[in-house]
Short mmCIF file of C-alpha atoms and ligand atoms in Angstrom, two decimals:
data_model
loop_
_atom_site.label_atom_id
_atom_site.label_comp_id
_atom_site.label_asym_id
_atom_site.label_seq_id
_atom_site.Cartn_x
_atom_site.Cartn_y
_atom_site.Cartn_z
CA MET A 231 -5.74 -2.23 -27.97
CA ASN A 232 -8.66 -0.65 -26.10
CA ARG A 233 -9.22 -1.93 -22.61
CA THR A 234 -11.52 -1.06 -19.74
CA ILE A 235 -9.98 -1.49 -16.31
CA ILE A 236 -11.49 -0.97 -12.89
CA ILE A 237 -8.78 0.03 -10.41
CA THR A 238 -9.97 -0.13 -6.80
CA GLY A 239 -8.47 2.08 -4.09
CA GLY A 240 -7.21 4.59 -6.65
CA ALA A 241 -7.62 7.54 -4.28
CA GLY A 242 -5.24 5.97 -1.75
CA PHE A 243 -1.46 6.03 -1.58
CA ILE A 244 -0.33 3.29 -4.01
CA GLY A 245 -3.59 3.26 -5.98
CA SER A 246 -3.22 6.93 -6.94
CA HIS A 247 0.22 6.24 -8.45
CA VAL A 248 -1.14 3.21 -10.32
CA VAL A 249 -4.15 5.14 -11.68
CA ARG A 250 -1.90 8.03 -12.80
CA LEU A 251 0.51 5.67 -14.56
CA PHE A 252 -2.28 3.85 -16.44
CA VAL A 253 -4.24 7.02 -17.36
CA ASN A 254 -1.14 8.76 -18.73
CA LYS A 255 0.54 5.76 -20.36
CA TYR A 256 -2.55 4.27 -22.03
CA PRO A 257 -4.75 7.02 -23.52
CA ASP A 258 -6.77 4.28 -25.32
CA TYR A 259 -7.70 2.53 -22.09
CA LYS A 260 -10.74 3.52 -20.07
CA ILE A 261 -9.69 3.65 -16.41
CA ILE A 262 -12.37 3.57 -13.73
CA ASN A 263 -11.14 4.49 -10.28
CA LEU A 264 -13.44 2.78 -7.76
CA ASP A 265 -12.95 4.10 -4.25
CA ALA A 266 -15.15 4.56 -1.17
CA LEU A 267 -13.05 7.55 -0.01
CA THR A 268 -12.41 6.35 3.54
CA TYR A 269 -10.07 8.36 5.79
CA ALA A 270 -7.22 7.05 3.58
CA GLY A 271 -8.78 8.00 0.25
CA ASN A 272 -8.20 11.51 -1.05
CA LEU A 273 -9.10 12.83 -4.49
CA GLU A 274 -6.38 15.48 -4.08
CA ASN A 275 -3.93 12.61 -4.71
CA ILE A 276 -5.03 12.40 -8.35
CA LYS A 277 -6.15 15.95 -9.03
CA ASP A 278 -3.75 16.27 -11.97
CA ILE A 279 -5.55 13.60 -14.03
CA GLU A 280 -9.20 14.15 -13.08
CA GLY A 281 -9.92 16.06 -16.33
CA LYS A 282 -8.51 13.38 -18.65
CA SER A 283 -11.08 11.82 -21.01
CA ASN A 284 -9.98 8.23 -20.33
CA TYR A 285 -10.41 8.66 -16.53
CA HIS A 286 -13.61 8.07 -14.57
CA PHE A 287 -14.18 8.10 -10.83
CA SER A 288 -16.85 6.15 -8.97
CA LYS A 289 -17.39 6.62 -5.24
CA THR A 290 -18.30 3.02 -4.46
CA ASP A 291 -17.83 0.82 -1.42
CA ILE A 292 -16.69 -2.72 -2.24
CA LEU A 293 -19.05 -3.91 0.50
CA ASP A 294 -22.01 -2.66 -1.55
CA THR A 295 -22.70 -5.64 -3.81
CA ALA A 296 -25.59 -4.01 -5.69
CA ALA A 297 -23.46 -0.96 -6.53
CA LEU A 298 -20.62 -3.22 -7.69
CA GLU A 299 -22.95 -5.20 -9.97
CA ARG A 300 -24.29 -1.95 -11.46
CA LEU A 301 -20.80 -0.57 -12.07
CA PHE A 302 -19.53 -3.79 -13.66
CA ALA A 303 -22.65 -4.04 -15.86
CA GLU A 304 -22.28 -0.40 -16.94
CA HIS A 305 -18.57 -0.51 -17.84
CA LYS A 306 -18.01 -4.21 -18.64
CA PRO A 307 -14.35 -4.14 -17.60
CA ASP A 308 -11.94 -6.71 -19.01
CA GLY A 309 -9.48 -6.06 -16.16
CA VAL A 310 -9.64 -5.39 -12.43
CA ILE A 311 -6.65 -4.19 -10.44
CA HIS A 312 -7.66 -4.48 -6.80
CA LEU A 313 -5.86 -2.26 -4.29
CA ALA A 314 -8.72 -1.05 -2.06
CA ALA A 315 -8.09 -2.18 1.49
CA GLU A 316 -7.75 -1.24 5.09
CA SER A 317 -3.96 -1.05 5.10
CA HIS A 318 -2.61 0.00 8.51
CA VAL A 319 -1.44 -2.71 10.94
CA ASP A 320 -2.00 -0.57 14.07
CA ARG A 321 -5.61 0.16 13.08
CA SER A 322 -6.15 -3.58 12.53
CA ILE A 323 -5.12 -4.15 16.15
CA LEU A 324 -7.65 -1.54 17.31
CA SER A 325 -10.44 -2.68 15.02
CA PRO A 326 -9.95 -6.12 13.37
CA LEU A 327 -13.49 -6.54 12.02
CA ASP A 328 -13.14 -3.53 9.70
CA PHE A 329 -10.29 -5.46 8.05
CA VAL A 330 -12.36 -8.62 7.70
CA TYR A 331 -15.17 -6.67 6.03
CA THR A 332 -13.14 -4.64 3.55
CA ASN A 333 -10.17 -6.91 2.87
CA VAL A 334 -11.87 -10.32 2.91
CA ILE A 335 -15.56 -9.78 2.14
CA GLY A 336 -14.88 -6.78 -0.12
CA THR A 337 -12.44 -8.87 -2.17
CA VAL A 338 -14.93 -11.74 -2.49
CA ASN A 339 -17.61 -9.23 -3.58
CA LEU A 340 -15.29 -8.01 -6.35
CA LEU A 341 -14.44 -11.57 -7.41
CA ASN A 342 -18.19 -12.29 -7.66
CA ALA A 343 -18.83 -9.14 -9.68
CA ALA A 344 -16.03 -10.04 -12.14
CA LYS A 345 -17.12 -13.68 -12.35
CA LYS A 346 -20.71 -12.66 -13.08
CA ILE A 347 -19.93 -10.13 -15.81
CA TRP A 348 -17.33 -12.38 -17.49
CA ASN A 349 -19.78 -15.29 -17.42
CA ASN A 350 -17.18 -17.96 -18.22
CA ASP A 351 -15.79 -16.01 -21.20
CA PHE A 352 -12.35 -15.38 -19.78
CA THR A 353 -10.49 -14.50 -22.99
CA GLY A 354 -8.53 -11.29 -22.46
CA LYS A 355 -9.81 -10.93 -18.87
CA LEU A 356 -7.73 -10.56 -15.69
CA PHE A 357 -8.37 -10.05 -11.97
CA TYR A 358 -5.15 -8.65 -10.47
CA HIS A 359 -5.02 -8.73 -6.66
CA VAL A 360 -2.46 -6.47 -4.96
CA SER A 361 -1.20 -8.02 -1.75
CA THR A 362 1.58 -7.69 0.76
CA ASP A 363 4.72 -9.49 1.96
CA GLU A 364 3.20 -9.50 5.49
CA VAL A 365 1.20 -12.64 4.61
CA TYR A 366 4.47 -14.61 4.85
CA GLY A 367 4.98 -13.72 8.54
CA ALA A 368 8.34 -12.79 10.04
CA LEU A 369 11.93 -13.73 9.16
CA GLY A 370 14.89 -14.26 11.47
CA ASP A 371 18.21 -12.54 10.84
CA THR A 372 18.70 -14.19 7.43
CA GLY A 373 16.71 -15.44 4.44
CA PHE A 374 14.07 -13.99 2.12
CA PHE A 375 10.39 -14.46 1.32
CA THR A 376 9.99 -16.23 -2.04
CA GLU A 377 6.77 -16.96 -3.93
CA GLU A 378 6.88 -20.45 -2.34
CA THR A 379 7.16 -19.28 1.30
CA LYS A 380 4.27 -20.65 3.41
CA TYR A 381 1.72 -18.12 4.67
CA ASP A 382 2.08 -17.30 8.38
CA PRO A 383 0.33 -13.98 9.10
CA HIS A 384 0.47 -12.50 12.61
CA SER A 385 -1.57 -9.29 12.64
CA PRO A 386 -5.30 -8.95 11.91
CA TYR A 387 -4.24 -6.90 8.84
CA SER A 388 -1.95 -9.58 7.43
CA ALA A 389 -4.43 -12.33 8.32
CA SER A 390 -7.13 -10.49 6.35
CA LYS A 391 -4.79 -10.01 3.36
CA ALA A 392 -3.74 -13.69 3.50
CA SER A 393 -7.40 -14.69 3.53
CA SER A 394 -8.15 -12.49 0.52
CA ASP A 395 -5.19 -14.02 -1.38
CA HIS A 396 -6.59 -17.51 -0.67
CA PHE A 397 -10.02 -16.49 -2.01
CA VAL A 398 -8.46 -15.09 -5.20
CA ARG A 399 -6.57 -18.37 -5.79
CA ALA A 400 -9.70 -20.37 -4.91
CA TYR A 401 -11.70 -18.51 -7.61
CA HIS A 402 -8.93 -19.35 -10.10
CA ASP A 403 -8.86 -23.04 -9.15
CA THR A 404 -12.63 -23.47 -8.77
CA TYR A 405 -14.15 -21.25 -11.45
CA GLY A 406 -11.20 -20.72 -13.82
CA LEU A 407 -11.09 -16.97 -13.16
CA PRO A 408 -7.86 -15.55 -14.66
CA ILE A 409 -5.89 -14.02 -11.80
CA VAL A 410 -2.47 -12.75 -10.77
CA ILE A 411 -1.33 -11.79 -7.27
CA SER A 412 1.66 -9.69 -6.27
CA ASN A 413 3.08 -9.45 -2.75
CA CYS A 414 5.07 -6.29 -2.20
CA SER A 415 7.28 -4.98 0.58
CA ASN A 416 6.93 -1.61 2.40
CA ASN A 417 6.25 1.30 0.04
CA TYR A 418 7.18 4.93 0.62
CA GLY A 419 6.80 8.11 -1.44
CA PRO A 420 4.49 11.06 -2.11
CA ASN A 421 0.85 10.89 -0.92
CA HIS A 422 1.58 8.37 1.85
CA PHE A 423 -0.91 8.86 4.69
CA PRO A 424 0.92 10.08 7.84
CA GLU A 425 -0.08 7.12 9.99
CA LYS A 426 2.74 4.98 8.52
CA LEU A 427 6.34 5.27 9.75
CA ILE A 428 7.99 7.50 7.11
CA PRO A 429 5.25 10.12 6.51
CA LEU A 430 4.32 10.18 10.24
CA PHE A 431 7.92 10.93 11.16
CA ILE A 432 8.34 13.53 8.39
CA ASN A 433 5.22 15.31 9.68
CA ASN A 434 6.38 15.06 13.30
CA ILE A 435 9.82 16.46 12.43
CA ILE A 436 8.13 19.41 10.69
CA GLN A 437 5.90 19.86 13.77
CA LYS A 438 8.85 19.28 16.18
CA LYS A 439 6.85 16.46 17.83
CA PRO A 440 8.30 13.23 19.36
CA LEU A 441 9.25 10.42 16.94
CA PRO A 442 7.64 7.32 18.52
CA VAL A 443 9.91 4.32 17.81
CA TYR A 444 8.28 1.00 18.79
CA GLY A 445 10.19 -1.39 21.06
CA ASP A 446 13.96 -1.58 20.54
CA GLY A 447 13.79 -0.02 17.05
CA LEU A 448 15.65 -3.00 15.58
CA TYR A 449 12.74 -4.26 13.46
CA THR A 450 13.66 -4.53 9.78
CA ARG A 451 11.64 -3.62 6.69
CA ASP A 452 12.47 -3.74 2.95
CA TRP A 453 11.53 -0.36 1.43
CA LEU A 454 10.44 0.34 -2.14
CA PHE A 455 9.66 3.67 -3.83
CA VAL A 456 5.92 3.71 -4.66
CA LYS A 457 6.46 4.57 -8.36
CA ASP A 458 8.59 1.42 -8.71
CA HIS A 459 5.69 -0.61 -7.26
CA ALA A 460 3.31 1.00 -9.76
CA ALA A 461 5.73 0.16 -12.61
CA ALA A 462 5.87 -3.46 -11.42
CA ILE A 463 2.05 -3.63 -11.33
CA ASN A 464 1.93 -2.35 -14.90
CA LEU A 465 4.37 -5.05 -16.05
CA ILE A 466 2.58 -7.84 -14.18
CA PHE A 467 -0.84 -6.73 -15.41
CA HIS A 468 0.29 -6.89 -19.04
CA ASN A 469 2.89 -9.68 -19.02
CA GLY A 470 2.27 -11.75 -15.87
CA LYS A 471 1.28 -15.39 -16.18
CA ASN A 472 -2.32 -16.37 -15.40
CA GLY A 473 -2.53 -17.94 -11.92
CA ASP A 474 0.97 -16.81 -10.89
CA THR A 475 2.30 -14.90 -7.90
CA TYR A 476 5.04 -12.26 -8.11
CA ASN A 477 7.00 -10.93 -5.16
CA ILE A 478 8.04 -7.26 -5.42
CA GLY A 479 10.72 -5.70 -3.22
CA GLY A 480 13.64 -3.34 -3.21
CA PHE A 481 16.49 -5.54 -1.89
CA ASN A 482 16.67 -2.59 0.49
CA GLU A 483 16.54 -3.60 4.15
CA TRP A 484 16.67 -1.04 6.93
CA LYS A 485 16.42 -1.41 10.68
CA ASN A 486 13.79 1.12 11.79
CA ILE A 487 16.19 3.11 13.96
CA ASP A 488 18.80 3.42 11.17
CA LEU A 489 16.09 4.57 8.76
CA VAL A 490 14.80 7.11 11.30
CA LYS A 491 18.32 8.49 11.83
CA LEU A 492 18.83 8.85 8.05
CA LEU A 493 15.46 10.60 7.80
CA CYS A 494 16.43 12.97 10.64
CA LYS A 495 19.74 13.80 8.93
CA LEU A 496 18.09 14.52 5.55
CA MET A 497 15.35 16.57 7.20
CA ASP A 498 17.89 18.63 9.17
CA GLU A 499 19.78 19.38 5.95
CA LYS A 500 16.62 20.36 4.06
CA LEU A 501 15.17 22.42 6.92
CA GLY A 502 18.49 24.15 7.62
CA ASN A 503 18.59 22.75 11.18
CA ALA A 504 21.80 22.21 13.15
CA THR A 505 23.06 18.61 12.80
CA GLY A 506 21.38 16.33 15.37
CA THR A 507 18.31 18.54 15.93
CA SER A 508 15.69 16.03 14.73
CA GLU A 509 17.38 13.00 16.34
CA GLN A 510 16.63 14.58 19.72
CA LEU A 511 12.94 13.95 18.99
CA ILE A 512 13.41 10.13 18.94
CA THR A 513 11.36 8.56 21.75
CA TYR A 514 11.22 4.81 22.35
CA ILE A 515 7.70 3.67 23.20
CA LYS A 516 5.94 0.40 24.03
CA ASP A 517 6.09 -2.15 21.22
CA ARG A 518 3.37 -3.01 18.70
CA PRO A 519 1.74 -6.31 19.79
CA GLY A 520 2.62 -9.22 17.47
CA HIS A 521 5.28 -7.05 15.79
CA ASP A 522 6.99 -8.94 12.92
CA ARG A 523 10.77 -8.77 13.40
CA ARG A 524 11.96 -8.73 9.82
CA TYR A 525 10.59 -8.70 6.26
CA ALA A 526 12.78 -9.21 3.18
CA ILE A 527 11.58 -10.00 -0.33
CA ASP A 528 13.36 -12.10 -2.91
CA ALA A 529 12.35 -10.28 -6.11
CA THR A 530 14.34 -12.56 -8.47
CA LYS A 531 11.27 -13.92 -10.28
CA ILE A 532 9.85 -10.55 -11.42
CA ASN A 533 13.36 -9.40 -12.30
CA LYS A 534 14.17 -12.49 -14.41
CA GLU A 535 10.74 -13.06 -16.00
CA LEU A 536 9.51 -9.51 -16.52
CA GLY A 537 12.74 -7.48 -16.42
CA TRP A 538 11.58 -5.31 -13.51
CA THR A 539 14.08 -3.59 -11.28
CA PRO A 540 13.77 -0.56 -8.93
CA SER A 541 14.63 2.74 -10.63
CA VAL A 542 15.86 4.78 -7.65
CA THR A 543 18.12 4.16 -4.67
CA PHE A 544 16.62 4.55 -1.20
CA GLU A 545 18.53 7.76 -0.56
CA GLU A 546 17.23 9.26 -3.85
CA GLY A 547 13.66 8.11 -3.20
CA LEU A 548 13.68 9.34 0.39
CA SER A 549 15.03 12.72 -0.67
CA LEU A 550 12.31 13.03 -3.36
CA THR A 551 9.70 12.02 -0.78
CA ILE A 552 10.81 14.60 1.80
CA ASP A 553 10.85 17.30 -0.91
CA TRP A 554 7.28 16.37 -1.86
CA TYR A 555 6.06 16.72 1.76
CA LEU A 556 7.88 20.02 2.22
CA GLN A 557 6.30 21.34 -1.00
CA ASN A 558 2.84 20.02 -0.10
CA GLU A 559 2.35 21.20 3.47
CA GLU A 560 -1.26 22.09 2.62
CA TRP A 561 -1.96 18.43 1.70
CA LEU A 562 -0.35 17.39 4.98
CA LYS A 563 -2.36 19.96 6.95
CA ASN A 564 -5.63 18.83 5.34
CA VAL A 565 -5.14 15.13 6.03
CA THR A 566 -3.98 15.69 9.61
CA SER A 567 -6.93 17.80 10.67
CA GLY A 568 -10.20 16.34 11.99
CA ALA A 569 -10.39 12.58 12.61
CA TYR A 570 -6.59 12.16 12.35
CA LYS A 571 -6.22 14.05 15.63
CA ASN A 572 -8.44 11.51 17.46
CA TYR A 573 -6.50 8.60 15.98
CA TYR A 574 -3.17 10.19 16.92
CA GLU A 575 -4.30 10.79 20.49
CA ARG A 576 -5.56 7.21 20.81
CA MET A 577 -2.30 5.75 19.45
CA TYR A 578 0.35 8.07 20.85
CA GLY A 579 -1.35 10.29 23.46
CA GLU A 580 -1.72 9.81 27.22
CA GLU A 581 -3.99 6.78 26.72
CA GLY A 582 -1.92 5.37 23.85
CA ARG A 583 1.38 3.54 23.99
CA GLU A 584 3.49 4.18 27.08
CA LYS A 585 7.05 5.46 26.88
CA VAL A 586 9.77 2.94 27.69
P1 NAD B 126 -4.27 3.18 1.53
O1 NAD B 126 -4.80 2.91 2.89
O2 NAD B 126 -3.42 4.38 1.31
O3 NAD B 126 -5.48 3.30 0.50
C1 NAD B 126 -6.56 2.42 0.51
C2 NAD B 126 -7.62 2.95 -0.44
O4 NAD B 126 -8.71 2.02 -0.45
C3 NAD B 126 -8.20 4.32 0.00
O5 NAD B 126 -8.30 5.18 -1.11
C4 NAD B 126 -9.57 3.97 0.55
O6 NAD B 126 -10.51 4.99 0.39
C5 NAD B 126 -9.93 2.73 -0.29
N1 NAD B 126 -10.89 1.87 0.40
C6 NAD B 126 -10.80 1.40 1.69
N2 NAD B 126 -11.89 0.68 1.99
C7 NAD B 126 -12.66 0.66 0.87
C8 NAD B 126 -13.92 0.07 0.56
N3 NAD B 126 -14.60 -0.65 1.46
N4 NAD B 126 -14.41 0.22 -0.70
C9 NAD B 126 -13.73 0.96 -1.62
N5 NAD B 126 -12.57 1.56 -1.37
C10 NAD B 126 -12.03 1.41 -0.14
O7 NAD B 126 -3.54 1.84 1.09
P2 NAD B 126 -2.15 1.64 0.31
O8 NAD B 126 -1.04 1.74 1.27
O9 NAD B 126 -2.17 2.48 -0.91
O10 NAD B 126 -2.29 0.11 -0.09
C11 NAD B 126 -2.97 -0.27 -1.28
C12 NAD B 126 -2.95 -1.78 -1.41
O11 NAD B 126 -1.61 -2.24 -1.47
C13 NAD B 126 -3.58 -2.50 -0.22
O12 NAD B 126 -4.27 -3.61 -0.71
C14 NAD B 126 -2.39 -2.94 0.62
O13 NAD B 126 -2.67 -4.10 1.34
C15 NAD B 126 -1.35 -3.18 -0.46
N6 NAD B 126 0.05 -3.01 -0.05
C16 NAD B 126 0.45 -1.86 0.58
C17 NAD B 126 1.79 -1.68 0.90
C18 NAD B 126 2.29 -0.41 1.57
O14 NAD B 126 3.46 -0.37 1.96
N7 NAD B 126 1.47 0.61 1.75
C19 NAD B 126 2.72 -2.68 0.59
C20 NAD B 126 2.27 -3.84 -0.05
C21 NAD B 126 0.94 -3.99 -0.37
O1 DAU B 127 5.27 -4.85 4.23
C1 DAU B 127 4.19 -4.27 3.55
C2 DAU B 127 3.31 -3.54 4.52
O2 DAU B 127 4.03 -2.39 4.95
C3 DAU B 127 1.96 -3.14 3.93
O3 DAU B 127 1.24 -4.30 3.61
C4 DAU B 127 1.16 -2.29 4.92
O4 DAU B 127 -0.03 -1.84 4.31
C5 DAU B 127 2.01 -1.10 5.32
O5 DAU B 127 1.33 -0.34 6.29
C6 DAU B 127 3.37 -1.53 5.86
O6 DAU B 127 3.23 -2.20 7.13
P1 DAU B 127 4.24 -1.93 8.36
O7 DAU B 127 3.56 -2.28 9.61
O8 DAU B 127 5.57 -2.54 8.09
O9 DAU B 127 4.41 -0.32 8.18
P2 DAU B 127 4.44 0.87 9.26
O10 DAU B 127 4.83 2.09 8.51
O11 DAU B 127 3.20 0.91 10.07
O12 DAU B 127 5.64 0.45 10.22
C7 DAU B 127 6.95 0.26 9.71
C8 DAU B 127 7.84 -0.13 10.88
O13 DAU B 127 7.97 1.00 11.75
C9 DAU B 127 7.27 -1.25 11.73
O14 DAU B 127 8.34 -2.06 12.22
C10 DAU B 127 6.61 -0.53 12.91
C11 DAU B 127 7.48 0.71 13.07
N1 DAU B 127 6.78 1.91 13.57
C12 DAU B 127 5.65 2.31 12.93
C13 DAU B 127 4.96 3.44 13.36
C14 DAU B 127 3.70 3.88 12.67
C15 DAU B 127 7.29 2.63 14.65
O15 DAU B 127 8.34 2.26 15.23
N2 DAU B 127 6.60 3.74 15.08
C16 DAU B 127 5.46 4.15 14.48
O16 DAU B 127 4.87 5.18 14.96
#
C-alpha cells in the first residue's frame, strides 16, 4: 500500500532513527521529514538516506501555521508521526516558554493542519504523537507507570509534553481525529545530542572532563536502545488501536551512579585506559530542581498486544553506542562547537551548578 507520512523532528535523535527505518523498510511510502533544524536537529544524522527517492526533507517550523498548511496541502499525508519537540529537561528549567511554544502550540498547529486536510474523512488516517514517561511524574522505590497512571508532571518539559498529550486526546474526543500516543522511557544510542546524560558523559570521558552527577546520584531511569523505540513506533503506527496509549520501556532500571560507573568501565576498556581512570572524573554537583526520583515503565501492553520486545541488552546497546561515538568523533566535534559551548558554560561552568 502506498502511504504518505509526515514525520516531524526527523533530524533529531529519535526522529532520525524513525525516518531511516520507515524510508528503508517501506520503499512504496513517501516519507516527508519536517524539521526546523534547531540546535538539536542535524541533517548529518540522516545523511545515508538523503538520496533515496521516497525521502523528502522540509525545513519547517511547527510554529509557522501558514507553512504547515502549505506543506499538508502539497503532500496530502495520510499519516503524521510527531516527534519534533524541545526535549531537554535542564533547558526547560532555563527557558520554559520555548517548551510551551514548540511542544504545546506546535502540537496544536499540527493537529489543526491534519484536521483541515483530512476534512472529516478519517479513513486510513492517523496522527501519532510521540510522548514521554515523564508525564506520569515520579515513582517511589517500587511500582511502574502503566497506561492508566494519572498524569503528574514536575518539570516545565514534562508539563509541556503532558499538555500536548491532552490536546491530542481532546482532538480525538472532540473532532474524531484518529490518534495514538506512546509514552517511552529514556532512550540512548547513536546520534544522541551530548546534553543528555549518556552522550554528555561519553564526550566528557573522551575529553577527560569532569562527569557532573546531580545530587546523590541515586536517581533511577529505565533505559531503552533508540532502535528498539523506533521499532515500537513502527508497530504502533501500523497495528495500534485508534485512540489508544502504549507505554514503551526496557524493563531496564539503573541508578545514575551505577550507570555512570558501567560507562566508565566500558570506556576505559575501549580507550585502553588503566582500570578506574574514568571513574576519577566523577564529580557530584548541585541537584536539578524538581528532579524526579525514579521512572519505570510497565511495557506489558505493547508486548502482549503488538508482540514488541527490546532486541538488545543494556550492556550490548551501551557498547554499540560507545563504539558509534568513538567512530564518529567528527560528528561529536561539530555538534559541540559554537552554541554548545555557551550552554555548557551556563550549565556546568563557574556560573552553573555548584559542586557539592
Ligand atoms: P531531539 O531534541 O533530539 O530532537 C528534536 C527535533 O525536533 C530536532 O531535530 C529539532 O530540530 C526538531 N524541532 C524542535 N523544535 C522544532 C520546531 N519548532 N519545528 C520543527 N522542528 C522542531 O529530541 P529526541 O530526544 O529525539 O525526542 C524526540 C521526541 O521523543 C520528543 O517529542 C520527546 O519528547 C520524545 N521522547 C524522547 C525521549 C528521549 O529519551 N530522548 C524519550 C521519550 C520520548
Ligand atoms: O524519560 C524520558 C525522558 O528522558 C525524555 O522525555 C527526555 O526527552 C530525555 O531528555 C530524558 O530525560 P531525563 O531528564 O531523564 O534525561 P537526562 O539525560 O537529562 O538525565 C538522566 C538522568 O541523569 C537524570 O536523573 C538527571 C541525571 N543527570 C543528567 C545530566 C545531563 C546528571 O546527573 N548529570 C547530568 O549532567
